Amino acid sequence: MATELEQLKERVAQIQDLAAVARVLSWDQQTMMPPAGAHHRADQQATIRRLAHELLVAPETERLLEALRPLEESLDPDSDDASLVRVVRRDYEKEARVPTELRVEMARAAAEAREVWVRARAESDFESFRPALERNLDLRRRYVECFDDFDEPYDVLLDDFEPGTTAAEVRAVFGPVRERVVPLVARLRDRDVDDGFLRGEFPAERQAEIARDLVDLLGYRPGTWRIDHTEHPFASGAGFDDIRITTHYDPGNLEFVLAVVHEFGHGLYEQQLPRELGRLPTGRSCSLGIHESQSRLWENQVGRKLGFWRLFYPRLQQAFPQQLADVDVERFLSALNRVQPSPIRIHADEVTYGLHIVLRFELEQELLAGAVEVRDLPHVWNGRMHDYLGIEIRDDADGVLQDTHWASGLIGYFPTYLLGSVMSVQIWEAAKRDLPELDDRVERGELAPLREWLEQHVHRHGRKFLPQETLERATGSTIDPAPYLDYLERTYG
Amino acid sequence: MATELEQLKERVAQIQDLAAVARVLSWDQQTMMPPAGAHHRADQQATIRRLAHELLVAPETERLLEALRPLEESLDPDSDDASLVRVVRRDYEKEARVPTELRVEMARAAAEAREVWVRARAESDFESFRPALERNLDLRRRYVECFDDFDEPYDVLLDDFEPGTTAAEVRAVFGPVRERVVPLVARLRDRDVDDGFLRGEFPAERQAEIARDLVDLLGYRPGTWRIDHTEHPFASGAGFDDIRITTHYDPGNLEFVLAVVHEFGHGLYEQQLPRELGRLPTGRSCSLGIHESQSRLWENQVGRKLGFWRLFYPRLQQAFPQQLADVDVERFLSALNRVQPSPIRIHADEVTYGLHIVLRFELEQELLAGAVEVRDLPHVWNGRMHDYLGIEIRDDADGVLQDTHWASGLIGYFPTYLLGSVMSVQIWEAAKRDLPELDDRVERGELAPLREWLEQHVHRHGRKFLPQETLERATGSTIDPAPYLDYLERTYG
């Protein structure tokens, strides 16, 4: 069986290589590619997707998995090899149900819809985007039809991003969030916070220097990272030695700071994935939700707290003396953490952010079920934004057209943002139990213990276990909205 | 047979997509990738190479080619479809002889050797590079052994870069070059040319602005190109709408100008490849030699001539007034074209350049035949540099270690540089026959007629015909060193 194991490893390593290539191509498209090249890129991504699919669903994969069943059963389920067979079997059994042509059409439709969305958003013209979104949605319905082992159709989509997690489980988390955060936002929104100094002139080049200092302080491995400017920040890369984060340097404000800390959290997770599992699927990240728990932990529990700013604020003041010389660190921090409903998710504060996700999660389920028609989406969106956040949407570009996800065919992805925020609080509290005086250490710039704790308790598992199992190993509990909600009310209420 | 033709097209389109992906990954590695990511990239490139190989040599390819034989024979050989079947059959028959494992090992050894070479060159330590070069050479010998239909082993390697061209044909061109250029260089080398003003302070940012103006003037399609800074200039890209050239902005001299014009020639060829053949191999460039004929034509016949500089020199003077305000265009041009043997190929002038290639072509044949051992290479290199160019090599970094090609496993590639230079003169003279007053038009900035002539006579053929057939269609003659040598003696002698 040693031979079959090696053969399986070689086969899935190629699939991982293709996935890494797809990430590099996507990064390139968002940062470097001449815009006219989009149609070439769509062809390339469709071919990469097709070949990865074919490698995974080939009869040879099934033969190897069958041959390896006795080995898997003889090993400790936590072992690297048993985990590998288990993870590949799960991937195989899902992917084998999906016809190659459907996979390719999903990839191609998404690439084309993204181009349409860019123009539609620029012109705030939802109608011009509607057919592309309907096509993406229809393809997801056809995708769901490939499966029969689910409680509700949405589970199939969600499983692609948060494996093993169901819509019912998400509702059990998001329901309490909506119940407790909507009134919290209503209470906080009228507070008067002086934050005018966060808007002004902040030259982009100086922001870029600070971004580099910031990841340096937080602790990246030199020679393995790069930071670029994009319209929307993201983290990507080809592996633990090729990590690429991006951020947006808006010369009119300081939003880049927390965005960099956020993307650092993603990048650190990638950097600390288990090297010994190198090109294997078990060596990748666990899920989007767990990924987001890492970015949110750094953004919210480090980047929004006084200890960190006592450490880093002098650097920011020195870079922008005109704006910040007269602002002390406490005043700066309360401006940074101002709760102020925004129509735009990516500008949301820590408290209101979750409601943006609850809204998208609800709409995705309603669209998939046909309870909301695509043509009615702007109307429903705007109404619910008013109900949850008390704001008026004047323009679809600032409403239903703001995110790229649905254009990119990513339906079932949004919930992972809030799942990640919720889990990040559970993980932070577990880390604090193990690491005495963690807040003080942050203030002293001693971030290595936190990085190492995360590596030991979260990162080193890679994708060996499902997200809820991984969370339980790290914290002793599966997902629970109470610590997150208690934390928000304690911190902001 | 229509179905088989469509199936063949779909199959080879995927291979072309993978080739485009490999080019983007290589570009990324040289411009953007964090250096530590090289081992990930080697895995990715090996997998891309393996999958492209497997797609091409699959039994299905042979079945389709057999089924399409009657169609091919019924069509005009110049037609797109007959050309496609012919080109794919040629590729298939070559690649089917090469075991997948050998292909993968060649790619992997090259990736590893490149890393070794970077360090060896930095330390000018040939011995540390020797094992990697020996491995590359052994793999090429094993590659040659896969074939039996050649006159001499070198033909097999050359055919990968200049299909259908033999070592004997190259010798028939390079022999006269050596005979006539060695004495020409000896005559020219002692001429006193005032070129001190070409060295000084030329800020890189200003060079980058000029580079953009330059490609703008020469005529690129906006939204489809990008120009980056790299250690060594090159042209690459993913297709006719995604073209990427690079150049080196050395703040101490103006070498970037001709380098940009050179890479523009490559980029223009890619831009004007036949769109209707999009993802097909026939829609790609003909050969490296033909590619180089395009870059050399722009560099030498446009970029080194008075007409062009009467047009563009004021822009350069305005950018660097301190250095150039007092230098008139004639003086500038004679400095730019100074003949001065250099140990470094990429710094060579138009006259001496060819001898750098003759030397490498000779050494490659001798290495492959075992007439020169790898360990003796520095000694032989240095001796022959003295014989041909009259210069002493003090340091292997400036000698045998200067180029990346052998490190990258590219043996048989160098001759295409000089073949391209020779063909560029033939093509330029053909263009001049068709386009009255071509030099005057260049001086007036009317470059569209030249671009269109090249598109009509060279670019539109893509890869439908072998390089020598393509050259004959464009100029009425196959390769002939006489016009090139006459031109050099006339211009410089």
mmCIF file of C-alpha atoms in Angstrom, chain A residues 10 13-15 17-18 20-21 24-25 27-28 31-41 43-48 50-51 54-55 108 222-226 228 238-244 275 279, chain B residues 10 13-15 17-18 20-21 24-25 27-28 31-41 43-48 50-51 54-55 108 222-226 228 238-244 275 279:
data_model
loop_
_atom_site.group_PDB
_atom_site.id
_atom_site.type_symbol
_atom_site.label_atom_id
_atom_site.label_comp_id
_atom_site.label_asym_id
_atom_site.label_seq_id
_atom_site.Cartn_x
_atom_site.Cartn_y
_atom_site.Cartn_z
ATOM 1 C CA GLU A 10 1.770 12.511 -6.412
ATOM 2 C CA ALA A 13 0.163 17.204 -5.330
ATOM 3 C CA GLN A 14 -0.451 18.012 -8.989
ATOM 4 C CA ILE A 15 -3.969 19.142 -8.124
ATOM 5 C CA ASP A 17 -0.007 22.789 -7.860
ATOM 6 C CA LEU A 18 -2.858 23.678 -10.209
ATOM 7 C CA ALA A 20 -1.654 27.345 -6.495
ATOM 8 C CA VAL A 21 -1.315 28.346 -10.149
ATOM 9 C CA VAL A 24 -1.260 33.230 -8.747
ATOM 10 C CA LEU A 25 -3.212 33.868 -11.956
ATOM 11 C CA TRP A 27 -3.616 37.594 -8.006
ATOM 12 C CA ASP A 28 -1.953 38.636 -11.268
ATOM 13 C CA THR A 31 -2.746 43.441 -9.555
ATOM 14 C CA MET A 32 -0.698 43.287 -12.741
ATOM 15 C CA MET A 33 -2.512 42.041 -15.833
ATOM 16 C CA PRO A 34 -3.204 44.468 -18.681
ATOM 17 C CA PRO A 35 -6.999 44.808 -18.547
ATOM 18 C CA ALA A 36 -7.574 43.636 -22.116
ATOM 19 C CA GLY A 37 -6.042 40.284 -21.194
ATOM 20 C CA ALA A 38 -9.145 39.193 -19.261
ATOM 21 C CA HIS A 39 -10.369 36.892 -22.045
ATOM 22 C CA HIS A 40 -7.028 35.083 -22.200
ATOM 23 C CA ARG A 41 -7.129 34.706 -18.436
ATOM 24 C CA ASP A 43 -9.430 30.598 -20.988
ATOM 25 C CA GLN A 44 -6.424 29.827 -18.821
ATOM 26 C CA GLN A 45 -8.439 29.531 -15.617
ATOM 27 C CA ALA A 46 -11.044 27.334 -17.299
ATOM 28 C CA THR A 47 -8.325 24.984 -18.535
ATOM 29 C CA ILE A 48 -6.615 24.849 -15.125
ATOM 30 C CA ARG A 50 -10.790 21.436 -16.050
ATOM 31 C CA LEU A 51 -7.477 19.651 -15.611
ATOM 32 C CA GLU A 54 -10.125 15.609 -14.362
ATOM 33 C CA LEU A 55 -7.156 14.627 -12.199
ATOM 34 C CA ARG A 108 -16.160 30.596 -17.484
ATOM 35 C CA PRO A 222 11.378 38.223 4.911
ATOM 36 C CA GLY A 223 11.833 37.077 1.317
ATOM 37 C CA THR A 224 8.488 35.291 1.301
ATOM 38 C CA TRP A 225 5.934 38.117 1.257
ATOM 39 C CA ARG A 226 4.906 40.991 -0.958
ATOM 40 C CA ASP A 228 0.637 45.452 -3.395
ATOM 41 C CA ALA A 238 1.276 30.155 -4.016
ATOM 42 C CA GLY A 239 2.345 28.530 -0.744
ATOM 43 C CA PHE A 240 4.031 29.084 2.612
ATOM 44 C CA ASP A 241 7.053 30.694 0.943
ATOM 45 C CA ASP A 242 5.124 32.864 -1.535
ATOM 46 C CA ILE A 243 2.591 35.016 0.300
ATOM 47 C CA ARG A 244 0.938 38.009 -1.305
ATOM 48 C CA ARG A 275 5.591 22.540 5.763
ATOM 49 C CA ARG A 279 2.049 19.948 -1.706
ATOM 50 C CA GLU B 10 -10.223 21.971 -28.150
ATOM 51 C CA ALA B 13 -6.266 24.973 -27.173
ATOM 52 C CA GLN B 14 -5.841 23.560 -23.681
ATOM 53 C CA ILE B 15 -2.169 22.907 -24.413
ATOM 54 C CA ASP B 17 -3.536 27.730 -22.419
ATOM 55 C CA LEU B 18 -0.993 25.795 -20.350
ATOM 56 C CA ALA B 20 0.455 30.759 -21.765
ATOM 57 C CA VAL B 21 0.170 29.988 -18.044
ATOM 58 C CA VAL B 24 2.891 34.164 -17.045
ATOM 59 C CA LEU B 25 4.415 32.117 -14.200
ATOM 60 C CA TRP B 27 7.254 36.389 -16.007
ATOM 61 C CA ASP B 28 5.961 36.523 -12.435
ATOM 62 C CA THR B 31 9.387 40.336 -11.853
ATOM 63 C CA MET B 32 7.149 39.839 -8.834
ATOM 64 C CA MET B 33 7.585 36.573 -6.953
ATOM 65 C CA PRO B 34 9.048 36.663 -3.444
ATOM 66 C CA PRO B 35 12.422 34.961 -3.926
ATOM 67 C CA ALA B 36 11.779 32.189 -1.404
ATOM 68 C CA GLY B 37 8.866 31.004 -3.537
ATOM 69 C CA ALA B 38 11.155 29.468 -6.172
ATOM 70 C CA HIS B 39 10.582 25.908 -4.959
ATOM 71 C CA HIS B 40 6.812 26.301 -5.179
ATOM 72 C CA ARG B 41 7.228 27.694 -8.668
ATOM 73 C CA ASP B 43 6.648 22.373 -8.624
ATOM 74 C CA GLN B 44 4.029 24.383 -10.470
ATOM 75 C CA GLN B 45 6.008 24.591 -13.704
ATOM 76 C CA ALA B 46 6.809 20.869 -13.594
ATOM 77 C CA THR B 47 3.109 20.047 -13.210
ATOM 78 C CA ILE B 48 2.083 22.408 -16.013
ATOM 79 C CA ARG B 50 3.662 17.340 -17.356
ATOM 80 C CA LEU B 51 0.004 18.003 -18.091
ATOM 81 C CA GLU B 54 0.276 14.288 -21.410
ATOM 82 C CA LEU B 55 -2.425 16.132 -23.349
ATOM 83 C CA ARG B 108 12.780 20.380 -12.655
ATOM 84 C CA PRO B 222 -3.180 50.645 -24.989
ATOM 85 C CA GLY B 223 -4.652 48.428 -22.268
ATOM 86 C CA THR B 224 -2.811 45.366 -23.549
ATOM 87 C CA TRP B 225 0.816 46.022 -22.559
ATOM 88 C CA ARG B 226 2.883 46.525 -19.468
ATOM 89 C CA ASP B 228 8.465 46.353 -15.877
ATOM 90 C CA ALA B 238 -0.206 35.452 -22.234
ATOM 91 C CA GLY B 239 -1.513 36.347 -25.698
ATOM 92 C CA PHE B 240 -2.148 39.163 -28.153
ATOM 93 C CA ASP B 241 -4.072 41.149 -25.535
ATOM 94 C CA ASP B 242 -1.657 40.558 -22.641
ATOM 95 C CA ILE B 243 1.848 41.595 -23.618
ATOM 96 C CA ARG B 244 4.578 42.145 -21.084
ATOM 97 C CA ARG B 275 -6.440 36.729 -33.718
ATOM 98 C CA ARG B 279 -5.884 29.578 -28.839
#
